[in-house]
């Protein structure tokens, strides 16, 4: 309001509002449903709109100052009530995620999850490090020496063993995550029913099709797959792409025509290569030589 008053000295700086404005302090919303003054709107449009905006904002701030106040960190904060204006959502309310197997077990046993701080003090380095993740506390990758257990083989690589256990743990967690998804999606998955169920006896064509598909699923597309003795070559069921080759006929023939007068002559010639017909019309003056070049495009498989 101060910058507005500097630009326009005639703006009213009082805190009283003459218009009836509906204020929703929970949403910080002020709605003016009054009819506009057509004379003021046509006379000085900018001044009239600034005045209406000032009164709506002043009504909103008047209701905000009536709310209970708090002073956290030497600042004044107003406690807003619940909004009364229902605003439409762009997307539907997300459905709650189904509980995992561990959450169901914890609920059945009464296990409560206690929230821990993410950063923890590392006594070795004297710094705060994350409890888990990258550069965490007690990271096994930071160990430059590992003590060999008494019951272990003294020639066994403990670093490789530790790395293997870490990868197995990651794979186990991923397997449990996928199992939880499959358990929650039970009855919702749309899987294809195989052509031959285990309870049915597959036909010979189905066995050959499955065998060829399994052999061609390697990186070399079945070129180096082992074959059984007297095994026939697999039939190629795919369609081969046909490439149409285009050949251009460049046959040239010469026609010589002689006469004793000046006349308009015409002759018809045929290319012996592509059998195309050419009609030549020219002015003959006692002697004329006509050269025809055929550039017809021939298609061949």
Coordinates of C-alpha atoms in Angstrom, one line a residue:
X1 CA 0.0 0.0 0.0
X2 CA 2.9 2.4 0.6
X3 CA 4.1 2.1 -3.0
X4 CA 0.6 2.6 -4.2
X5 CA 0.2 5.7 -2.1
X6 CA 3.5 7.1 -3.5
X7 CA 2.3 6.7 -7.1
X8 CA -1.2 7.9 -6.4
X9 CA -1.5 10.4 -3.6
X10 CA -5.3 10.4 -3.6
X11 CA -5.6 6.7 -2.4
X12 CA -7.4 6.3 0.9
X13 CA -5.1 4.9 3.6
X14 CA -7.9 4.3 6.2
X15 CA -8.5 0.8 7.6
X16 CA -12.3 1.1 7.2
X17 CA -14.1 -0.7 4.4
X18 CA -17.4 0.6 3.0
X19 CA -18.0 -2.5 0.7
X20 CA -19.4 -5.8 1.8
X21 CA -16.6 -8.3 1.2
X22 CA -16.9 -12.1 1.9
X23 CA -13.6 -13.1 3.5
X24 CA -12.3 -16.7 4.0
X25 CA -9.2 -16.3 6.2
X26 CA -8.4 -20.0 6.1
X27 CA -7.8 -19.8 2.4
X28 CA -6.6 -16.1 2.5
X29 CA -9.5 -15.4 0.0
X30 CA -11.6 -12.2 -0.3
X31 CA -14.6 -12.3 -2.7
X32 CA -16.4 -9.0 -3.7
X33 CA -19.9 -9.8 -5.0
X34 CA -21.0 -6.1 -5.3
X35 CA -22.0 -4.7 -8.6
X36 CA -19.5 -2.3 -10.3
X37 CA -20.0 1.4 -10.6
X38 CA -20.3 1.9 -14.4
X39 CA -19.6 5.6 -14.3
X40 CA -16.4 5.2 -12.2
X41 CA -15.3 2.3 -14.4
X42 CA -15.7 4.3 -17.5
X43 CA -14.3 7.5 -16.1
X44 CA -11.0 6.4 -14.6
X45 CA -10.7 2.6 -15.0
X46 CA -7.3 2.2 -13.3
X47 CA -8.1 4.3 -10.3
X48 CA -11.4 2.6 -9.8
X49 CA -9.9 -1.0 -9.9
X50 CA -7.1 0.0 -7.5
X51 CA -9.7 1.3 -5.1
X52 CA -11.8 -1.9 -5.2
X53 CA -8.6 -4.0 -4.8
X54 CA -7.5 -1.9 -1.8
X55 CA -10.8 -2.4 0.0
X56 CA -10.8 -6.2 -0.6
X57 CA -7.2 -6.5 0.7
X58 CA -8.0 -4.2 3.6
X59 CA -11.0 -6.4 4.6
X60 CA -8.8 -9.5 4.4
X61 CA -6.1 -7.9 6.6
X62 CA -8.6 -6.6 9.1
X63 CA -9.9 -10.2 9.7
X64 CA -6.3 -11.5 9.9
X65 CA -5.4 -9.1 12.7
X66 CA -8.4 -10.4 14.6
X67 CA -7.0 -13.9 14.7
X68 CA -4.9 -15.3 17.6
X69 CA -1.2 -14.4 17.2
X70 CA 2.0 -16.3 18.1
X71 CA 5.6 -15.0 18.3
X72 CA 8.0 -17.7 17.3
X73 CA 11.6 -16.5 16.8
X74 CA 10.6 -12.8 17.5
X75 CA 8.1 -12.7 14.6
X76 CA 4.4 -12.3 14.6
X77 CA 2.4 -15.2 13.1
X78 CA -1.3 -15.5 12.8
X79 CA -3.0 -18.9 13.4
X80 CA -5.3 -19.4 10.4
X81 CA -8.6 -21.3 10.9
X82 CA -9.8 -24.1 8.7
X83 CA -10.8 -22.9 5.3
X84 CA -14.6 -22.7 4.5
X85 CA -14.3 -22.4 0.7
X86 CA -14.4 -25.8 -1.0
X87 CA -11.9 -25.7 -3.9
X88 CA -12.1 -28.5 -6.5
X89 CA -9.2 -30.9 -6.9
X90 CA -7.4 -31.4 -10.2
X91 CA -6.9 -35.1 -9.5
X92 CA -8.7 -37.6 -7.3
X93 CA -7.6 -38.3 -3.8
X94 CA -4.8 -40.9 -3.8
X95 CA -5.8 -44.2 -2.4
X96 CA -3.8 -45.4 0.7
X97 CA -1.1 -47.9 -0.1
X98 CA -1.7 -51.5 1.0
X99 CA 0.4 -52.5 4.0
X100 CA 3.5 -54.6 3.4
X101 CA 4.2 -57.9 5.0
X102 CA 6.4 -56.3 7.7
X103 CA 3.8 -53.7 8.5
X104 CA 1.2 -56.3 9.0
X105 CA 3.5 -58.3 11.2
X106 CA 4.5 -55.2 13.3
X107 CA 0.8 -54.3 13.8
X108 CA 0.0 -57.9 14.9
X109 CA 3.0 -57.9 17.4
X110 CA 2.5 -54.3 18.5
X111 CA 5.9 -53.1 17.3
X112 CA 6.0 -49.3 17.0
X113 CA 8.4 -47.6 14.7
X114 CA 10.6 -45.0 16.5
X115 CA 11.9 -42.2 14.3
X116 CA 15.7 -41.7 14.4
X117 CA 17.8 -38.8 13.3
X118 CA 19.4 -39.2 9.9
X119 CA 22.8 -37.8 11.0
X120 CA 24.9 -39.4 13.7
X121 CA 28.3 -38.6 15.2
X122 CA 31.2 -40.6 14.0
X123 CA 33.9 -41.0 16.7
X124 CA 36.5 -42.1 14.3
X125 CA 36.4 -39.2 11.9
X126 CA 35.0 -36.7 14.4
X127 CA 32.2 -35.6 12.1
X128 CA 28.5 -36.1 11.7
X129 CA 27.7 -38.6 9.0
X130 CA 24.5 -40.1 7.6
X131 CA 23.2 -43.1 9.5
X132 CA 22.6 -45.0 6.1
X133 CA 23.3 -44.4 2.5
X134 CA 26.4 -42.8 0.8
X135 CA 29.3 -42.0 3.1
X136 CA 27.5 -43.5 6.1
X137 CA 28.9 -44.3 9.5
X138 CA 30.8 -47.6 9.7
X139 CA 30.8 -48.1 6.0
X140 CA 32.5 -51.5 5.2
X141 CA 34.1 -50.0 2.1
X142 CA 36.2 -47.8 4.4
X143 CA 37.8 -50.7 6.1
X144 CA 41.3 -51.3 4.8
X145 CA 41.8 -54.5 6.9
X146 CA 39.4 -57.2 8.0
X147 CA 40.0 -59.7 10.7
X148 CA 39.7 -63.3 9.6
X149 CA 37.4 -65.3 11.9
X150 CA 38.7 -68.4 13.6
X151 CA 36.4 -70.9 11.9
X152 CA 37.0 -69.3 8.4
X153 CA 39.5 -70.3 5.8
X154 CA 42.6 -68.2 6.2
X155 CA 43.1 -68.1 2.4
X156 CA 39.6 -66.8 1.7
X157 CA 39.2 -63.3 0.4
X158 CA 37.2 -61.5 3.1
X159 CA 36.7 -58.4 1.0
X160 CA 35.1 -60.5 -1.8
X161 CA 33.0 -62.3 0.7
X162 CA 31.8 -59.1 2.2
X163 CA 31.0 -57.7 -1.2
X164 CA 29.1 -60.9 -2.1
X165 CA 27.0 -60.7 1.1
X166 CA 26.1 -57.1 0.4
X167 CA 24.9 -58.0 -3.1
X168 CA 22.9 -60.9 -1.7
X169 CA 21.2 -58.6 0.8
X170 CA 20.3 -56.1 -1.9
X171 CA 18.9 -58.9 -4.0
X172 CA 16.9 -60.2 -1.1
X173 CA 15.4 -56.8 -0.4
X174 CA 14.4 -56.4 -4.0
X175 CA 12.8 -59.9 -4.0
X176 CA 10.8 -59.0 -0.9
X177 CA 9.7 -55.7 -2.5
X178 CA 8.5 -57.5 -5.6
X179 CA 6.8 -60.2 -3.5
X180 CA 4.9 -57.5 -1.6
X181 CA 3.7 -55.9 -4.9
X182 CA 2.6 -59.2 -6.2
X183 CA 0.7 -60.0 -3.0
X184 CA -1.1 -56.6 -3.0
X185 CA -1.9 -56.9 -6.7
X186 CA -3.4 -60.4 -6.3
X187 CA -6.4 -60.7 -8.6
X188 CA -5.6 -57.5 -10.5
X189 CA -2.9 -58.8 -12.7
X190 CA -3.8 -59.6 -16.3
X191 CA -1.4 -62.3 -17.4
X192 CA -1.6 -64.3 -20.6
X193 CA -2.7 -67.9 -20.3
X194 CA -0.1 -70.1 -22.0
X195 CA -1.0 -72.2 -25.0
X196 CA -0.2 -75.4 -23.2
X197 CA -1.0 -75.6 -19.5
X198 CA 1.0 -78.0 -17.3
X199 CA -2.1 -80.2 -16.8
X200 CA -2.5 -80.5 -20.6
X201 CA -0.3 -82.4 -23.0
X202 CA 1.4 -80.0 -25.5
X203 CA 1.3 -80.9 -29.2
X204 CA 4.3 -81.5 -31.4
X205 CA 4.0 -78.0 -33.1
X206 CA 3.8 -76.3 -29.7
X207 CA 7.0 -78.1 -28.5
X208 CA 8.9 -77.2 -31.6
X209 CA 7.7 -73.6 -31.4
X210 CA 8.8 -73.3 -27.7
X211 CA 12.2 -75.0 -28.5
X212 CA 13.0 -72.7 -31.4
X213 CA 12.0 -69.6 -29.3
X214 CA 14.2 -70.7 -26.4
X215 CA 17.2 -71.3 -28.8
X216 CA 16.8 -67.9 -30.5
X217 CA 16.6 -66.0 -27.2
X218 CA 20.3 -66.0 -26.7
X219 CA 22.7 -63.1 -27.5
X220 CA 23.8 -64.8 -30.7
X221 CA 20.2 -65.5 -31.8
X222 CA 20.8 -69.2 -31.6
X223 CA 23.9 -69.4 -33.8
X224 CA 26.1 -71.1 -31.3
X225 CA 23.4 -73.0 -29.4
X226 CA 24.1 -76.7 -29.0
X227 CA 22.1 -79.1 -31.2
X228 CA 21.0 -82.6 -30.6
X229 CA 22.1 -85.4 -32.9
X230 CA 20.0 -85.5 -36.1
X231 CA 18.2 -82.4 -35.1
X232 CA 16.6 -80.6 -38.1
X233 CA 17.3 -77.0 -38.7
X234 CA 14.6 -74.6 -37.2
X235 CA 12.1 -73.3 -39.5
X236 CA 12.1 -69.5 -39.9
X237 CA 8.6 -68.4 -39.1
X238 CA 9.2 -64.7 -39.6
X239 CA 8.4 -62.8 -42.7
X240 CA 11.4 -61.8 -44.9
X241 CA 11.3 -58.2 -46.0
X242 CA 11.2 -57.9 -49.8
X243 CA 13.4 -55.3 -51.4
X244 CA 12.3 -53.9 -54.7
X245 CA 15.2 -53.1 -56.9
X246 CA 14.8 -50.4 -59.6
X247 CA 16.7 -50.7 -62.9
X248 CA 16.9 -47.7 -65.3
X249 CA 17.0 -48.4 -69.0
X250 CA 19.4 -46.0 -70.8
X251 CA 19.1 -47.5 -74.3
X252 CA 19.9 -45.0 -77.2
X253 CA 18.9 -45.3 -80.8
X254 CA 19.5 -43.1 -83.8
X255 CA 17.0 -42.4 -86.6
X256 CA 18.2 -40.9 -89.9
X257 CA 15.6 -39.4 -92.3
X258 CA 16.3 -37.7 -95.6
X259 CA 14.0 -35.9 -98.0
X260 CA 14.1 -33.4 -100.9
X261 CA 11.9 -30.7 -99.4
X262 CA 11.2 -28.8 -96.2
X263 CA 8.4 -30.6 -94.4
X264 CA 7.2 -31.7 -91.0
X265 CA 8.0 -35.3 -90.4
X266 CA 7.0 -37.8 -87.6
X267 CA 8.2 -41.3 -86.9
X268 CA 7.6 -43.9 -84.2
X269 CA 10.4 -45.9 -82.7
X270 CA 10.4 -48.6 -80.0
X271 CA 13.2 -49.3 -77.5
X272 CA 14.5 -52.9 -77.8
X273 CA 15.4 -53.0 -74.1
X274 CA 12.2 -52.0 -72.3
X275 CA 9.8 -52.1 -75.2
X276 CA 8.7 -48.5 -74.7
X277 CA 7.3 -46.5 -77.6
X278 CA 8.7 -43.0 -78.6
X279 CA 6.9 -40.7 -81.0
X280 CA 9.2 -38.0 -82.6
X281 CA 7.9 -35.0 -84.5
X282 CA 10.5 -32.7 -86.1
X283 CA 11.0 -30.3 -89.1
X284 CA 13.0 -32.0 -91.8
X285 CA 15.1 -29.9 -94.1
X286 CA 16.5 -32.2 -96.8
X287 CA 18.3 -34.3 -94.2
X288 CA 17.7 -34.9 -90.5
X289 CA 19.2 -37.0 -87.8
X290 CA 17.0 -37.9 -84.7
X291 CA 18.6 -39.3 -81.5
X292 CA 16.2 -40.9 -78.9
X293 CA 17.4 -41.8 -75.4
X294 CA 15.2 -44.1 -73.3
X295 CA 15.4 -43.5 -69.5
X296 CA 12.4 -45.7 -68.5
X297 CA 12.5 -47.1 -64.9
X298 CA 12.1 -50.9 -64.8
X299 CA 11.1 -52.7 -61.5
X300 CA 12.6 -56.1 -60.8
X301 CA 12.5 -58.2 -57.7

